[in-house]
PDB file of C-alpha atoms and ligand atoms in Angstrom:
ATOM      1  CA  UNK A   1     -11.590  -7.253 -13.809  1.00  0.00           C
ATOM      2  CA  UNK A   2     -15.319  -6.545 -13.488  1.00  0.00           C
ATOM      3  CA  UNK A   3     -15.725  -8.890 -10.486  1.00  0.00           C
ATOM      4  CA  UNK A   4     -13.593  -9.480  -7.394  1.00  0.00           C
ATOM      5  CA  UNK A   5     -15.378 -12.699  -6.551  1.00  0.00           C
ATOM      6  CA  UNK A   6     -12.959 -15.581  -6.531  1.00  0.00           C
ATOM      7  CA  UNK A   7      -9.889 -13.447  -7.263  1.00  0.00           C
ATOM      8  CA  UNK A   8      -6.952 -13.593  -5.145  1.00  0.00           C
ATOM      9  CA  UNK A   9      -5.606 -10.321  -3.528  1.00  0.00           C
ATOM     10  CA  UNK A  10      -2.120 -10.018  -1.585  1.00  0.00           C
ATOM     11  CA  UNK A  11      -2.017  -6.882   0.697  1.00  0.00           C
ATOM     12  CA  UNK A  12       1.285  -5.951   2.340  1.00  0.00           C
ATOM     13  CA  UNK A  13       1.298  -4.448   5.884  1.00  0.00           C
ATOM     14  CA  UNK A  14      -2.426  -5.472   6.362  1.00  0.00           C
ATOM     15  CA  UNK A  15      -2.650  -5.999  10.134  1.00  0.00           C
ATOM     16  CA  UNK A  16      -3.776  -2.229  10.737  1.00  0.00           C
ATOM     17  CA  UNK A  17      -4.440   0.938   9.087  1.00  0.00           C
ATOM     18  CA  UNK A  18      -4.793   1.332   5.399  1.00  0.00           C
ATOM     19  CA  UNK A  19      -3.747  -2.078   4.573  1.00  0.00           C
ATOM     20  CA  UNK A  20      -6.393  -3.584   6.963  1.00  0.00           C
ATOM     21  CA  UNK A  21      -9.142  -1.387   5.300  1.00  0.00           C
ATOM     22  CA  UNK A  22      -8.202  -2.534   1.683  1.00  0.00           C
ATOM     23  CA  UNK A  23      -8.140  -6.084   2.596  1.00  0.00           C
ATOM     24  CA  UNK A  24     -11.602  -5.620   4.261  1.00  0.00           C
ATOM     25  CA  UNK A  25     -12.797  -3.908   1.137  1.00  0.00           C
ATOM     26  CA  UNK A  26     -11.530  -6.398  -1.204  1.00  0.00           C
ATOM     27  CA  UNK A  27     -12.737  -9.414   0.972  1.00  0.00           C
ATOM     28  CA  UNK A  28     -16.147  -7.798   1.249  1.00  0.00           C
ATOM     29  CA  UNK A  29     -16.202  -7.833  -2.720  1.00  0.00           C
ATOM     30  CA  UNK A  30     -15.488 -11.543  -2.646  1.00  0.00           C
ATOM     31  CA  UNK A  31     -11.575 -11.752  -3.000  1.00  0.00           C
ATOM     32  CA  UNK A  32      -9.715 -14.168  -1.095  1.00  0.00           C
ATOM     33  CA  UNK A  33      -7.226 -12.148   0.690  1.00  0.00           C
ATOM     34  CA  UNK A  34      -3.576 -12.629   1.928  1.00  0.00           C
ATOM     35  CA  UNK A  35      -3.240 -10.567   5.014  1.00  0.00           C
ATOM     36  CA  UNK A  36       0.675  -9.836   5.107  1.00  0.00           C
ATOM     37  CA  UNK A  37       2.300  -8.785   8.288  1.00  0.00           C
ATOM     38  CA  UNK A  38       5.813  -8.307   9.586  1.00  0.00           C
ATOM     39  CA  UNK A  39       5.586  -8.103  13.274  1.00  0.00           C
ATOM     40  CA  UNK A  40       1.934  -7.542  14.062  1.00  0.00           C
ATOM     41  CA  UNK A  41       0.858 -11.224  14.124  1.00  0.00           C
ATOM     42  CA  UNK A  42      -2.069 -10.753  16.571  1.00  0.00           C
ATOM     43  CA  UNK A  43      -3.961  -7.901  14.645  1.00  0.00           C
ATOM     44  CA  UNK A  44      -3.313  -9.833  11.268  1.00  0.00           C
ATOM     45  CA  UNK A  45      -4.712 -13.180  12.786  1.00  0.00           C
ATOM     46  CA  UNK A  46      -7.499 -11.249  14.500  1.00  0.00           C
ATOM     47  CA  UNK A  47      -8.481  -9.759  11.043  1.00  0.00           C
ATOM     48  CA  UNK A  48      -8.389 -13.187   9.189  1.00  0.00           C
ATOM     49  CA  UNK A  49     -10.667 -14.559  11.887  1.00  0.00           C
ATOM     50  CA  UNK A  50     -13.173 -11.613  11.571  1.00  0.00           C
ATOM     51  CA  UNK A  51     -13.237 -12.029   7.796  1.00  0.00           C
ATOM     52  CA  UNK A  52     -13.796 -15.952   8.095  1.00  0.00           C
ATOM     53  CA  UNK A  53     -16.412 -15.422  10.565  1.00  0.00           C
ATOM     54  CA  UNK A  54     -18.248 -13.181   8.028  1.00  0.00           C
ATOM     55  CA  UNK A  55     -17.939 -15.844   5.386  1.00  0.00           C
ATOM     56  CA  UNK A  56     -14.817 -14.446   3.590  1.00  0.00           C
ATOM     57  CA  UNK A  57     -11.671 -16.371   2.674  1.00  0.00           C
ATOM     58  CA  UNK A  58      -8.440 -15.095   4.058  1.00  0.00           C
ATOM     59  CA  UNK A  59      -5.061 -16.124   5.407  1.00  0.00           C
ATOM     60  CA  UNK A  60      -2.376 -14.335   7.371  1.00  0.00           C
ATOM     61  CA  UNK A  61       1.299 -14.649   6.146  1.00  0.00           C
ATOM     62  CA  UNK A  62       4.372 -13.270   7.929  1.00  0.00           C
ATOM     63  CA  UNK A  63       6.893 -11.709   5.870  1.00  0.00           C
ATOM     64  CA  UNK A  64       9.183  -8.588   6.297  1.00  0.00           C
ATOM     65  CA  UNK A  65       8.686  -7.297   2.675  1.00  0.00           C
ATOM     66  CA  UNK A  66      11.860  -5.054   2.990  1.00  0.00           C
ATOM     67  CA  UNK A  67      13.921  -8.329   2.678  1.00  0.00           C
ATOM     68  CA  UNK A  68      13.945  -9.556  -0.899  1.00  0.00           C
ATOM     69  CA  UNK A  69      13.736 -13.177   0.128  1.00  0.00           C
ATOM     70  CA  UNK A  70      10.967 -12.746   2.557  1.00  0.00           C
ATOM     71  CA  UNK A  71       8.946 -10.761  -0.033  1.00  0.00           C
ATOM     72  CA  UNK A  72       9.635 -13.692  -2.586  1.00  0.00           C
ATOM     73  CA  UNK A  73       8.310 -16.165   0.098  1.00  0.00           C
ATOM     74  CA  UNK A  74       5.186 -14.142   0.707  1.00  0.00           C
ATOM     75  CA  UNK A  75       4.480 -14.479  -3.127  1.00  0.00           C
ATOM     76  CA  UNK A  76       5.163 -18.070  -3.117  1.00  0.00           C
ATOM     77  CA  UNK A  77       3.182 -18.913  -0.061  1.00  0.00           C
ATOM     78  CA  UNK A  78       0.283 -17.028  -1.464  1.00  0.00           C
ATOM     79  CA  UNK A  79       0.355 -18.928  -4.637  1.00  0.00           C
ATOM     80  CA  UNK A  80       0.459 -22.144  -2.386  1.00  0.00           C
ATOM     81  CA  UNK A  81      -2.467 -20.979  -0.173  1.00  0.00           C
ATOM     82  CA  UNK A  82      -5.056 -19.848  -3.092  1.00  0.00           C
ATOM     83  CA  UNK A  83      -3.360 -21.454  -6.272  1.00  0.00           C
ATOM     84  CA  UNK A  84      -2.899 -18.038  -7.863  1.00  0.00           C
ATOM     85  CA  UNK A  85      -2.610 -14.244  -7.420  1.00  0.00           C
ATOM     86  CA  UNK A  86      -4.699 -11.677  -9.320  1.00  0.00           C
ATOM     87  CA  UNK A  87      -4.101  -8.454  -7.219  1.00  0.00           C
ATOM     88  CA  UNK A  88      -0.934  -7.302  -5.462  1.00  0.00           C
ATOM     89  CA  UNK A  89      -1.311  -4.224  -3.174  1.00  0.00           C
ATOM     90  CA  UNK A  90       2.082  -2.745  -1.846  1.00  0.00           C
ATOM     91  CA  UNK A  91       0.819  -1.032   1.228  1.00  0.00           C
ATOM     92  CA  UNK A  92       3.544  -1.760   3.842  1.00  0.00           C
ATOM     93  CA  UNK A  93       5.296   1.453   4.906  1.00  0.00           C
ATOM     94  CA  UNK A  94       7.153   3.248   7.709  1.00  0.00           C
ATOM     95  CA  UNK A  95       8.230   6.746   8.439  1.00  0.00           C
ATOM     96  CA  UNK A  96      11.060   8.128  10.401  1.00  0.00           C
ATOM     97  CA  UNK A  97      10.616  11.848  10.318  1.00  0.00           C
ATOM     98  CA  UNK A  98      13.577  14.109  10.934  1.00  0.00           C
ATOM     99  CA  UNK A  99      15.107  17.147   9.296  1.00  0.00           C
ATOM    100  CA  UNK A 100      18.038  16.170   7.137  1.00  0.00           C
ATOM    101  CA  UNK A 101      20.406  17.652   9.601  1.00  0.00           C
ATOM    102  CA  UNK A 102      19.297  15.168  12.235  1.00  0.00           C
ATOM    103  CA  UNK A 103      18.528  12.189   9.831  1.00  0.00           C
ATOM    104  CA  UNK A 104      20.991   9.354  10.013  1.00  0.00           C
ATOM    105  CA  UNK A 105      22.209   7.502   6.878  1.00  0.00           C
ATOM    106  CA  UNK A 106      20.544   4.300   8.461  1.00  0.00           C
ATOM    107  CA  UNK A 107      17.396   6.100   8.939  1.00  0.00           C
ATOM    108  CA  UNK A 108      17.380   7.143   5.419  1.00  0.00           C
ATOM    109  CA  UNK A 109      18.263   3.635   4.082  1.00  0.00           C
ATOM    110  CA  UNK A 110      15.624   2.086   6.341  1.00  0.00           C
ATOM    111  CA  UNK A 111      12.633   4.060   4.925  1.00  0.00           C
ATOM    112  CA  UNK A 112      13.849   3.612   1.477  1.00  0.00           C
ATOM    113  CA  UNK A 113      14.274  -0.098   1.906  1.00  0.00           C
ATOM    114  CA  UNK A 114      10.597  -0.490   3.424  1.00  0.00           C
ATOM    115  CA  UNK A 115       8.650   1.842   1.508  1.00  0.00           C
ATOM    116  CA  UNK A 116      10.244   1.825  -1.899  1.00  0.00           C
ATOM    117  CA  UNK A 117      12.452  -1.364  -2.330  1.00  0.00           C
ATOM    118  CA  UNK A 118       9.806  -3.634  -1.095  1.00  0.00           C
ATOM    119  CA  UNK A 119       7.491  -2.674  -3.955  1.00  0.00           C
ATOM    120  CA  UNK A 120      10.243  -3.881  -6.528  1.00  0.00           C
ATOM    121  CA  UNK A 121      10.758  -7.094  -4.475  1.00  0.00           C
ATOM    122  CA  UNK A 122       7.222  -8.269  -4.392  1.00  0.00           C
ATOM    123  CA  UNK A 123       6.376  -7.201  -7.959  1.00  0.00           C
ATOM    124  CA  UNK A 124       9.701  -9.007  -9.231  1.00  0.00           C
ATOM    125  CA  UNK A 125       8.585 -12.070  -7.344  1.00  0.00           C
ATOM    126  CA  UNK A 126       4.937 -12.057  -8.701  1.00  0.00           C
ATOM    127  CA  UNK A 127       5.833 -11.104 -12.240  1.00  0.00           C
ATOM    128  CA  UNK A 128       6.305 -14.707 -13.707  1.00  0.00           C
ATOM    129  CA  UNK A 129       3.034 -15.639 -12.164  1.00  0.00           C
ATOM    130  CA  UNK A 130       1.164 -12.720 -13.789  1.00  0.00           C
ATOM    131  CA  UNK A 131       2.998 -13.073 -17.168  1.00  0.00           C
ATOM    132  CA  UNK A 132       2.153 -16.679 -17.382  1.00  0.00           C
ATOM    133  CA  UNK A 133      -1.585 -15.949 -17.020  1.00  0.00           C
ATOM    134  CA  UNK A 134      -1.535 -12.666 -19.007  1.00  0.00           C
ATOM    135  CA  UNK A 135      -3.315 -10.667 -16.210  1.00  0.00           C
ATOM    136  CA  UNK A 136      -2.720  -8.837 -13.012  1.00  0.00           C
ATOM    137  CA  UNK A 137      -3.413  -5.632 -11.099  1.00  0.00           C
ATOM    138  CA  UNK A 138      -0.901  -3.907  -9.085  1.00  0.00           C
ATOM    139  CA  UNK A 139      -1.602  -1.003  -6.799  1.00  0.00           C
ATOM    140  CA  UNK A 140       1.329   0.728  -4.972  1.00  0.00           C
ATOM    141  CA  UNK A 141       0.581   3.115  -2.146  1.00  0.00           C
ATOM    142  CA  UNK A 142       2.481   6.151  -2.463  1.00  0.00           C
ATOM    143  CA  UNK A 143       1.749   9.541  -0.775  1.00  0.00           C
ATOM    144  CA  UNK A 144       1.019  13.149  -1.511  1.00  0.00           C
ATOM    145  CA  UNK A 145       4.353  13.777   0.216  1.00  0.00           C
ATOM    146  CA  UNK A 146       5.900  11.945  -2.697  1.00  0.00           C
ATOM    147  CA  UNK A 147       4.418  14.571  -4.888  1.00  0.00           C
ATOM    148  CA  UNK A 148       4.804  17.787  -3.141  1.00  0.00           C
ATOM    149  CA  UNK A 149       7.708  17.063  -0.409  1.00  0.00           C
ATOM    150  CA  UNK A 150       7.243  17.651   3.187  1.00  0.00           C
ATOM    151  CA  UNK A 151       9.329  19.374   5.808  1.00  0.00           C
ATOM    152  CA  UNK A 152      11.169  16.530   7.902  1.00  0.00           C
ATOM    153  CA  UNK A 153      10.368  13.800   5.566  1.00  0.00           C
ATOM    154  CA  UNK A 154      13.168  13.808   2.996  1.00  0.00           C
ATOM    155  CA  UNK A 155      13.520  10.029   3.104  1.00  0.00           C
ATOM    156  CA  UNK A 156       9.776   9.199   3.028  1.00  0.00           C
ATOM    157  CA  UNK A 157       9.151  11.600   0.238  1.00  0.00           C
ATOM    158  CA  UNK A 158      12.205  10.226  -1.858  1.00  0.00           C
ATOM    159  CA  UNK A 159      10.738   6.768  -1.213  1.00  0.00           C
ATOM    160  CA  UNK A 160       7.091   7.664  -2.031  1.00  0.00           C
ATOM    161  CA  UNK A 161       8.269   9.626  -5.194  1.00  0.00           C
ATOM    162  CA  UNK A 162      10.322   6.799  -6.343  1.00  0.00           C
ATOM    163  CA  UNK A 163       7.148   4.587  -6.113  1.00  0.00           C
ATOM    164  CA  UNK A 164       5.530   6.680  -8.606  1.00  0.00           C
ATOM    165  CA  UNK A 165       8.381   6.454 -11.151  1.00  0.00           C
ATOM    166  CA  UNK A 166       8.548   2.663 -10.520  1.00  0.00           C
ATOM    167  CA  UNK A 167       4.676   2.543 -11.111  1.00  0.00           C
ATOM    168  CA  UNK A 168       5.040   4.283 -14.412  1.00  0.00           C
ATOM    169  CA  UNK A 169       7.966   2.294 -15.590  1.00  0.00           C
ATOM    170  CA  UNK A 170       6.340  -1.027 -14.622  1.00  0.00           C
ATOM    171  CA  UNK A 171       3.053  -0.005 -16.205  1.00  0.00           C
ATOM    172  CA  UNK A 172       5.061   0.456 -19.563  1.00  0.00           C
ATOM    173  CA  UNK A 173       6.796  -2.613 -19.466  1.00  0.00           C
ATOM    174  CA  UNK A 174       3.931  -4.967 -18.165  1.00  0.00           C
ATOM    175  CA  UNK A 175       1.227  -3.464 -20.464  1.00  0.00           C
ATOM    176  CA  UNK A 176       1.889  -5.854 -23.005  1.00  0.00           C
ATOM    177  CA  UNK A 177       1.121  -8.798 -20.572  1.00  0.00           C
ATOM    178  CA  UNK A 178      -2.335  -7.267 -19.697  1.00  0.00           C
ATOM    179  CA  UNK A 179      -0.985  -6.288 -16.229  1.00  0.00           C
ATOM    180  CA  UNK A 180      -2.041  -2.819 -15.031  1.00  0.00           C
ATOM    181  CA  UNK A 181       0.111  -0.947 -12.507  1.00  0.00           C
ATOM    182  CA  UNK A 182      -1.158   2.268 -10.747  1.00  0.00           C
ATOM    183  CA  UNK A 183      -0.078   4.263  -7.670  1.00  0.00           C
ATOM    184  CA  UNK A 184      -2.534   5.746  -4.957  1.00  0.00           C
ATOM    185  CA  UNK A 185      -1.461   8.835  -3.159  1.00  0.00           C
ATOM    186  CA  UNK A 186      -3.361   9.346   0.089  1.00  0.00           C
ATOM    187  CA  UNK A 187      -3.201  12.551   2.094  1.00  0.00           C
ATOM    188  CA  UNK A 188      -3.390  12.626   5.607  1.00  0.00           C
ATOM    189  CA  UNK A 189      -5.505   9.627   6.694  1.00  0.00           C
ATOM    190  CA  UNK A 190      -6.562   8.659  10.336  1.00  0.00           C
ATOM    191  CA  UNK A 191      -4.243   5.762  11.065  1.00  0.00           C
ATOM    192  CA  UNK A 192      -1.566   4.755  13.573  1.00  0.00           C
ATOM    193  CA  UNK A 193       0.941   6.402  11.234  1.00  0.00           C
ATOM    194  CA  UNK A 194      -1.029   9.723  11.533  1.00  0.00           C
ATOM    195  CA  UNK A 195      -1.933   9.279  15.286  1.00  0.00           C
ATOM    196  CA  UNK A 196       1.781  10.162  16.152  1.00  0.00           C
ATOM    197  CA  UNK A 197       1.031  13.781  15.186  1.00  0.00           C
ATOM    198  CA  UNK A 198       0.133  15.949  18.125  1.00  0.00           C
ATOM    199  CA  UNK A 199      -3.391  17.331  18.209  1.00  0.00           C
ATOM    200  CA  UNK A 200      -2.282  21.106  18.180  1.00  0.00           C
ATOM    201  CA  UNK A 201      -0.305  20.418  15.012  1.00  0.00           C
ATOM    202  CA  UNK A 202      -3.398  18.793  13.427  1.00  0.00           C
ATOM    203  CA  UNK A 203      -5.459  21.630  14.413  1.00  0.00           C
ATOM    204  CA  UNK A 204      -3.177  24.579  13.621  1.00  0.00           C
ATOM    205  CA  UNK A 205      -0.945  23.399  10.839  1.00  0.00           C
ATOM    206  CA  UNK A 206      -2.457  20.408   8.916  1.00  0.00           C
ATOM    207  CA  UNK A 207      -6.382  21.006   8.839  1.00  0.00           C
ATOM    208  CA  UNK A 208      -5.899  24.572   7.405  1.00  0.00           C
ATOM    209  CA  UNK A 209      -3.930  22.987   4.466  1.00  0.00           C
ATOM    210  CA  UNK A 210      -6.774  20.667   3.589  1.00  0.00           C
ATOM    211  CA  UNK A 211      -9.381  22.327   1.402  1.00  0.00           C
ATOM    212  CA  UNK A 212     -11.957  19.758   2.359  1.00  0.00           C
ATOM    213  CA  UNK A 213     -11.141  20.639   6.124  1.00  0.00           C
ATOM    214  CA  UNK A 214     -10.696  17.095   7.511  1.00  0.00           C
ATOM    215  CA  UNK A 215      -8.296  14.267   7.298  1.00  0.00           C
ATOM    216  CA  UNK A 216      -9.381  11.259   5.356  1.00  0.00           C
ATOM    217  CA  UNK A 217     -10.606   7.704   6.455  1.00  0.00           C
ATOM    218  CA  UNK A 218      -8.921   4.519   5.708  1.00  0.00           C
ATOM    219  CA  UNK A 219     -12.010   3.326   3.991  1.00  0.00           C
ATOM    220  CA  UNK A 220     -12.004   6.134   1.546  1.00  0.00           C
ATOM    221  CA  UNK A 221      -8.722   4.954   0.188  1.00  0.00           C
ATOM    222  CA  UNK A 222      -9.640   1.341   0.321  1.00  0.00           C
ATOM    223  CA  UNK A 223     -12.569   2.241  -1.998  1.00  0.00           C
ATOM    224  CA  UNK A 224     -10.295   3.939  -4.462  1.00  0.00           C
ATOM    225  CA  UNK A 225      -8.059   0.859  -4.448  1.00  0.00           C
ATOM    226  CA  UNK A 226     -11.125  -1.377  -5.222  1.00  0.00           C
ATOM    227  CA  UNK A 227     -12.235   1.162  -8.120  1.00  0.00           C
ATOM    228  CA  UNK A 228      -8.784   0.744  -9.804  1.00  0.00           C
ATOM    229  CA  UNK A 229      -9.105  -2.919  -9.547  1.00  0.00           C
ATOM    230  CA  UNK A 230     -12.748  -3.515 -10.581  1.00  0.00           C
ATOM    231  CA  UNK A 231     -13.284  -0.718 -12.874  1.00  0.00           C
ATOM    232  CA  UNK A 232      -9.626   0.034 -13.914  1.00  0.00           C
ATOM    233  CA  UNK A 233      -9.045  -2.210 -16.780  1.00  0.00           C
ATOM    234  CA  UNK A 234      -8.105   0.698 -19.026  1.00  0.00           C
ATOM    235  CA  UNK A 235      -6.275   2.521 -16.341  1.00  0.00           C
ATOM    236  CA  UNK A 236      -2.462   2.000 -15.968  1.00  0.00           C
ATOM    237  CA  UNK A 237       0.361   4.022 -15.090  1.00  0.00           C
ATOM    238  CA  UNK A 238      -1.669   6.458 -13.098  1.00  0.00           C
ATOM    239  CA  UNK A 239      -1.654   8.160  -9.706  1.00  0.00           C
ATOM    240  CA  UNK A 240      -4.952   8.613  -8.088  1.00  0.00           C
ATOM    241  CA  UNK A 241      -4.902  11.275  -5.443  1.00  0.00           C
ATOM    242  CA  UNK A 242      -7.225  10.633  -2.441  1.00  0.00           C
ATOM    243  CA  UNK A 243      -6.219  13.742  -0.284  1.00  0.00           C
ATOM    244  CA  UNK A 244      -9.000  16.151   0.328  1.00  0.00           C
ATOM    245  CA  UNK A 245      -7.395  18.655  -1.970  1.00  0.00           C
ATOM    246  CA  UNK A 246      -3.963  19.227  -0.090  1.00  0.00           C
ATOM    247  CA  UNK A 247      -2.213  18.584  -3.403  1.00  0.00           C
ATOM    248  CA  UNK A 248      -3.864  19.241  -6.762  1.00  0.00           C
TER     249      UNK A 248
HETATM  250  P1  NAD B   1       0.454   2.043   9.694  1.00  0.00           P
HETATM  251  O1  NAD B   1       1.725   2.513  10.403  1.00  0.00           O
HETATM  252  O2  NAD B   1      -0.883   2.066  10.427  1.00  0.00           O
HETATM  253  O3  NAD B   1       0.413   0.727   9.039  1.00  0.00           O
HETATM  254  C1  NAD B   1       1.592   0.350   8.128  1.00  0.00           C
HETATM  255  C2  NAD B   1       1.612  -1.161   8.133  1.00  0.00           C
HETATM  256  O4  NAD B   1       2.688  -1.679   7.463  1.00  0.00           O
HETATM  257  C3  NAD B   1       1.592  -2.006   9.531  1.00  0.00           C
HETATM  258  O5  NAD B   1       0.803  -2.884   9.694  1.00  0.00           O
HETATM  259  C4  NAD B   1       3.128  -2.431   9.547  1.00  0.00           C
HETATM  260  O6  NAD B   1       3.276  -3.588  10.248  1.00  0.00           O
HETATM  261  C5  NAD B   1       3.356  -2.767   8.105  1.00  0.00           C
HETATM  262  N1  NAD B   1       4.785  -2.754   7.881  1.00  0.00           N
HETATM  263  C6  NAD B   1       5.777  -1.985   8.143  1.00  0.00           C
HETATM  264  N2  NAD B   1       6.914  -2.594   7.639  1.00  0.00           N
HETATM  265  C7  NAD B   1       6.729  -3.571   7.202  1.00  0.00           C
HETATM  266  C8  NAD B   1       7.490  -4.570   6.440  1.00  0.00           C
HETATM  267  N3  NAD B   1       8.774  -4.408   6.318  1.00  0.00           N
HETATM  268  N4  NAD B   1       6.940  -5.722   6.051  1.00  0.00           N
HETATM  269  C9  NAD B   1       5.588  -5.902   6.075  1.00  0.00           C
HETATM  270  N5  NAD B   1       4.731  -5.051   6.828  1.00  0.00           N
HETATM  271  C10 NAD B   1       5.278  -3.928   7.252  1.00  0.00           C
HETATM  272  O7  NAD B   1       0.412   3.017   8.538  1.00  0.00           O
HETATM  273  P2  NAD B   1      -0.875   3.442   7.369  1.00  0.00           P
HETATM  274  O8  NAD B   1      -1.102   4.925   7.503  1.00  0.00           O
HETATM  275  O9  NAD B   1      -1.844   2.310   7.482  1.00  0.00           O
HETATM  276  O10 NAD B   1       0.001   3.322   6.045  1.00  0.00           O
HETATM  277  C11 NAD B   1      -0.181   2.364   4.999  1.00  0.00           C
HETATM  278  C12 NAD B   1       0.435   2.990   3.829  1.00  0.00           C
HETATM  279  O11 NAD B   1      -0.114   4.226   3.362  1.00  0.00           O
HETATM  280  C13 NAD B   1       2.018   3.313   3.876  1.00  0.00           C
HETATM  281  O12 NAD B   1       2.703   2.954   2.821  1.00  0.00           O
HETATM  282  C14 NAD B   1       2.034   4.760   4.147  1.00  0.00           C
HETATM  283  O13 NAD B   1       3.250   5.290   3.913  1.00  0.00           O
HETATM  284  C15 NAD B   1       0.833   5.223   3.163  1.00  0.00           C
HETATM  285  N6  NAD B   1       0.205   6.489   3.504  1.00  0.00           N
HETATM  286  C16 NAD B   1      -0.333   6.856   4.778  1.00  0.00           C
HETATM  287  C17 NAD B   1      -0.816   8.062   4.982  1.00  0.00           C
HETATM  288  C18 NAD B   1      -1.451   8.418   6.374  1.00  0.00           C
HETATM  289  O14 NAD B   1      -1.670   9.660   6.525  1.00  0.00           O
HETATM  290  N7  NAD B   1      -1.823   7.519   7.130  1.00  0.00           N
HETATM  291  C19 NAD B   1      -0.727   8.931   3.978  1.00  0.00           C
HETATM  292  C20 NAD B   1      -0.244   8.668   2.723  1.00  0.00           C
HETATM  293  C21 NAD B   1       0.307   7.457   2.576  1.00  0.00           C
END
């Protein structure tokens, strides 16, 4: 897809953070954007208004993508809103960080449900449409934690590693329909998810591990997503690391 203009992109969990930056990046290239949100209606609608005021096309659609039925409704309402879908970015994610000794089964299940199972639910629902038109770009947001593990994040690491396996398998199965599927693995990025980490931990434990010596910006990840979509016609089943070198 050499041109974003006129295409339709669904971005899950796009009310804030990385999802918001991805929605803005794709909209600025001319894509019509579905800003999915689960509970944060205010920020999602505010983003849609902002994009519209700048001459871009966007719509906010509520759906908790960790529920298969709601994920399917997100896809059908997106199709209704714009008449098609060209790009699906599975970005929604949560973390509940505890060592396994303290982690409950419910907390394990919740993170796997939101971070991993949601990707399958949206892809499953969008597949008939992508197959029918013999094209589609799917980007799944994983994490460096899924590649290298991280203390206190067994549930998150497992879900994010699962996304990589899912991405490769989906890429294999869908290549024949001209659908590409790739994963993006951000390192530590300045968003609300990262804001919970105490400052002294950032300074003493995190920054020294990052060769580039700083955390990343949401826009830096968003541009990588745009690259995979716009220049990625011959890229599939890959994992693109945007992580300052923390994992090589
Ligand atoms: P964030 O908490 O700022 O944003 C996550 C978004 O997902 C929010 O808008 C939230 O409302 C939405 N969301 C959560 N559960 C949802 C659900 N069930 N249905 C629909 N939307 C839901 O976090 P972020 O940092 O912007 O994270 C975005 C993605 O990037 C996540 O998948 C996260 O795991 C991944 N990631 C983040 C970092 C980081 O350092 N920030 C690093 C690696 C990967």
